[in-house]
Amino acid sequence: MVDSRQHRLFNQSHVTGSFSVVYGDNFSTWVGWLVPRLTPLVLLSGDPATNDGIVRQLIRIGYDRLTGYVWGDLEAWVQAGLSTEGTDPVDVDTLQKSQQQSPDTLILDVRQLNEFQSGHIQGSLNIELGELTEHLDGLPRELPIVVLCASSMRATIAGSILRRDGRDNIRVVEIDGAPQWIARGYPSASGDE
């Protein structure tokens, strides 16, 4: 299932195991990058008026195994008694305080390498979002993971990938991200360190 609602709605509650890919100009790019091509898709959108645009974008990149839509949005899914989950959001101020108290949390920065090198949270791990599925086996399962990017869209997608991989202790920096951390003067680095 691909959930095209806004990232904050997705983090609050979503269909268990669904991918978060917010509908917009780059929707098909992210779906094409993350979802195996022959996978049958079910779509959940926040606005049925976007369904035609979603389908057009997917067909243009060869995703024509569209099984259907969730009728009535997430509320209908919940009313049917079907499984949902959420991803805990966190902001950079709360993350900074928790890092002081519990430094064993893995901070995963899913921005592109050039973004990461220009400035990042000191000690964070960089895996570009498009490469995350290839590195899942290398990420520790015993540590909590906080995912961030520059604005939270990519972090939410990454959070959905990690949740699909059976990880429960995932948090997403939902407001701002690494640039805000740096602007606040919290411990940061640049380059590959």
Short mmCIF file of C-alpha atoms in Angstrom, two decimals:
data_model
loop_
_atom_site.label_atom_id
_atom_site.label_comp_id
_atom_site.label_asym_id
_atom_site.label_seq_id
_atom_site.Cartn_x
_atom_site.Cartn_y
_atom_site.Cartn_z
CA MET A 1 0.00 0.00 0.00
CA VAL A 2 1.16 3.51 -0.83
CA ASP A 3 -0.22 6.25 1.42
CA SER A 4 -0.07 9.63 -0.33
CA ARG A 5 -1.31 11.76 2.58
CA GLN A 6 0.82 14.47 4.20
CA HIS A 7 3.65 13.17 6.37
CA ARG A 8 2.20 14.39 9.68
CA LEU A 9 -1.04 12.51 9.04
CA PHE A 10 0.92 9.41 8.10
CA ASN A 11 3.01 9.57 11.28
CA GLN A 12 -0.10 9.95 13.43
CA SER A 13 -1.66 6.78 12.04
CA HIS A 14 -1.34 4.68 8.92
CA VAL A 15 -2.11 1.23 7.58
CA THR A 16 0.39 -1.22 9.02
CA GLY A 17 3.16 -1.87 6.53
CA SER A 18 2.28 0.94 4.12
CA PHE A 19 4.77 3.18 2.33
CA SER A 20 4.52 6.92 2.85
CA VAL A 21 4.95 8.87 -0.39
CA VAL A 22 3.28 12.29 -0.31
CA TYR A 23 1.46 13.13 -3.54
CA GLY A 24 3.16 15.89 -5.51
CA ASP A 25 5.43 16.44 -8.49
CA ASN A 26 7.96 13.82 -7.32
CA PHE A 27 5.43 11.17 -6.28
CA SER A 28 6.22 8.74 -9.10
CA THR A 29 9.98 9.26 -8.69
CA TRP A 30 9.86 8.10 -5.06
CA VAL A 31 7.48 5.22 -5.76
CA GLY A 32 9.70 4.10 -8.63
CA TRP A 33 12.75 4.28 -6.43
CA LEU A 34 11.28 2.45 -3.44
CA VAL A 35 8.56 0.02 -4.53
CA PRO A 36 9.52 -3.03 -6.61
CA ARG A 37 8.10 -2.60 -10.13
CA LEU A 38 5.78 -5.63 -10.33
CA THR A 39 4.30 -5.11 -6.89
CA PRO A 40 0.49 -4.79 -6.99
CA LEU A 41 -0.39 -1.40 -5.44
CA VAL A 42 -3.29 -0.24 -3.33
CA LEU A 43 -3.51 3.53 -2.86
CA LEU A 44 -4.68 5.50 0.14
CA SER A 45 -5.01 9.21 -0.53
CA GLY A 46 -6.17 12.04 1.63
CA ASP A 47 -8.13 13.49 -1.26
CA PRO A 48 -9.91 11.30 -3.85
CA ALA A 49 -9.55 14.18 -6.34
CA THR A 50 -5.82 13.33 -6.53
CA ASN A 51 -6.39 9.69 -7.50
CA ASP A 52 -6.40 10.35 -11.26
CA GLY A 53 -3.14 12.30 -11.03
CA ILE A 54 -1.56 9.55 -8.94
CA VAL A 55 -2.59 6.89 -11.45
CA ARG A 56 -1.28 8.93 -14.38
CA GLN A 57 2.10 9.40 -12.72
CA LEU A 58 2.39 5.70 -11.90
CA ILE A 59 1.40 4.51 -15.37
CA ARG A 60 4.00 6.84 -16.93
CA ILE A 61 6.74 4.98 -15.07
CA GLY A 62 5.33 1.52 -15.80
CA TYR A 63 3.45 0.84 -12.57
CA ASP A 64 0.21 -0.47 -13.98
CA ARG A 65 -0.62 -3.14 -11.39
CA LEU A 66 -2.96 -0.88 -9.46
CA THR A 67 -5.25 -3.08 -7.41
CA GLY A 68 -7.42 -0.24 -6.12
CA TYR A 69 -8.00 2.48 -3.57
CA VAL A 70 -8.98 2.52 0.07
CA TRP A 71 -12.45 4.00 -0.14
CA GLY A 72 -13.18 6.50 2.63
CA ASP A 73 -9.59 7.24 3.63
CA LEU A 74 -7.95 5.87 6.78
CA GLU A 75 -11.11 6.35 8.84
CA ALA A 76 -12.91 3.65 6.85
CA TRP A 77 -9.94 1.33 7.35
CA VAL A 78 -10.07 1.88 11.12
CA GLN A 79 -13.86 1.46 11.26
CA ALA A 80 -13.45 -1.90 9.51
CA GLY A 81 -11.23 -2.97 12.42
CA LEU A 82 -8.12 -3.31 10.29
CA SER A 83 -4.57 -2.84 11.56
CA THR A 84 -2.95 0.59 11.90
CA GLU A 85 0.20 1.89 13.50
CA GLY A 86 1.89 5.24 14.06
CA THR A 87 5.40 6.61 14.10
CA ASP A 88 6.40 8.79 17.02
CA PRO A 89 7.41 12.30 15.96
CA VAL A 90 10.17 14.25 17.64
CA ASP A 91 11.49 17.78 17.19
CA VAL A 92 15.16 18.80 17.21
CA ASP A 93 15.00 20.33 20.71
CA THR A 94 13.58 17.13 22.21
CA LEU A 95 16.10 15.06 20.25
CA GLN A 96 18.99 17.15 21.58
CA LYS A 97 17.80 16.69 25.18
CA SER A 98 17.31 12.94 24.73
CA GLN A 99 20.78 12.61 23.17
CA GLN A 100 22.27 14.07 26.34
CA GLN A 101 20.35 11.57 28.50
CA SER A 102 20.53 8.50 26.25
CA PRO A 103 23.30 8.73 23.64
CA ASP A 104 22.77 5.16 22.39
CA THR A 105 20.06 6.25 19.92
CA LEU A 106 21.09 5.90 16.28
CA ILE A 107 20.43 9.11 14.35
CA LEU A 108 19.88 8.27 10.69
CA ASP A 109 20.18 11.16 8.24
CA VAL A 110 18.58 10.21 4.90
CA ARG A 111 19.57 13.31 2.94
CA GLN A 112 21.82 13.13 -0.08
CA LEU A 113 25.55 12.91 0.59
CA ASN A 114 26.26 16.50 -0.49
CA GLU A 115 23.58 17.78 1.92
CA PHE A 116 25.02 15.66 4.72
CA GLN A 117 28.56 16.84 4.07
CA SER A 118 27.51 20.48 4.18
CA GLY A 119 26.35 20.04 7.79
CA HIS A 120 24.84 17.29 9.96
CA ILE A 121 24.24 16.16 13.52
CA GLN A 122 27.52 15.08 15.05
CA GLY A 123 27.69 11.28 15.18
CA SER A 124 24.76 10.70 12.82
CA LEU A 125 24.82 8.04 10.13
CA ASN A 126 24.11 9.02 6.52
CA ILE A 127 22.27 6.62 4.21
CA GLU A 128 20.55 8.33 1.31
CA LEU A 129 16.85 7.53 1.21
CA GLY A 130 17.04 5.87 -2.20
CA GLU A 131 19.66 3.44 -0.86
CA LEU A 132 18.06 2.65 2.50
CA THR A 133 16.43 -0.65 1.50
CA GLU A 134 19.85 -1.95 0.42
CA HIS A 135 21.31 -1.25 3.89
CA LEU A 136 18.55 -2.50 6.21
CA ASP A 137 20.49 -5.62 7.27
CA GLY A 138 23.41 -3.43 8.39
CA LEU A 139 21.32 -1.32 10.76
CA PRO A 140 21.18 -2.54 14.37
CA ARG A 141 17.80 -3.80 15.53
CA GLU A 142 18.50 -3.38 19.23
CA LEU A 143 18.94 0.42 19.13
CA PRO A 144 16.22 3.03 18.83
CA ILE A 145 16.48 4.95 15.55
CA VAL A 146 15.62 8.59 14.95
CA VAL A 147 15.31 9.47 11.26
CA LEU A 148 15.72 12.98 9.88
CA CYS A 149 16.24 14.88 6.65
CA ALA A 150 15.89 18.59 5.87
CA SER A 151 12.13 19.00 6.09
CA SER A 152 10.66 15.62 7.25
CA MET A 153 9.20 14.29 3.98
CA ARG A 154 12.14 11.96 3.25
CA ALA A 155 12.43 11.08 6.94
CA THR A 156 8.79 9.96 6.98
CA ILE A 157 9.34 7.81 3.89
CA ALA A 158 12.40 6.29 5.58
CA GLY A 159 10.40 5.71 8.75
CA SER A 160 7.80 3.81 6.73
CA ILE A 161 10.55 1.63 5.21
CA LEU A 162 12.01 0.87 8.64
CA ARG A 163 8.55 0.05 10.05
CA ARG A 164 7.91 -2.30 7.09
CA ASP A 165 11.19 -3.98 8.04
CA GLY A 166 9.69 -4.90 11.43
CA ARG A 167 11.31 -2.18 13.51
CA ASP A 168 9.15 -0.73 16.27
CA ASN A 169 11.47 1.74 17.98
CA ILE A 170 11.45 4.38 15.23
CA ARG A 171 10.98 8.12 15.62
CA VAL A 172 10.87 10.75 12.88
CA VAL A 173 12.02 14.35 13.17
CA GLU A 174 8.75 15.76 11.92
CA ILE A 175 9.45 19.48 11.94
CA ASP A 176 12.51 20.85 10.16
CA GLY A 177 15.53 18.58 10.52
CA ALA A 178 19.30 18.84 10.28
CA PRO A 179 19.33 22.50 9.13
CA GLN A 180 17.29 23.49 12.19
CA TRP A 181 19.59 21.47 14.48
CA ILE A 182 22.59 23.36 13.10
CA ALA A 183 20.81 26.73 13.31
CA ARG A 184 20.15 26.08 17.01
CA GLY A 185 23.88 25.61 17.60
CA TYR A 186 23.63 21.97 18.69
CA PRO A 187 26.70 19.72 18.13
CA SER A 188 27.23 19.38 14.39
CA ALA A 189 29.90 18.45 11.91
CA SER A 190 30.59 18.78 8.21
CA GLY A 191 32.32 16.65 5.60
CA ASP A 192 32.40 12.89 6.24
CA GLU A 193 32.93 13.04 10.01
#
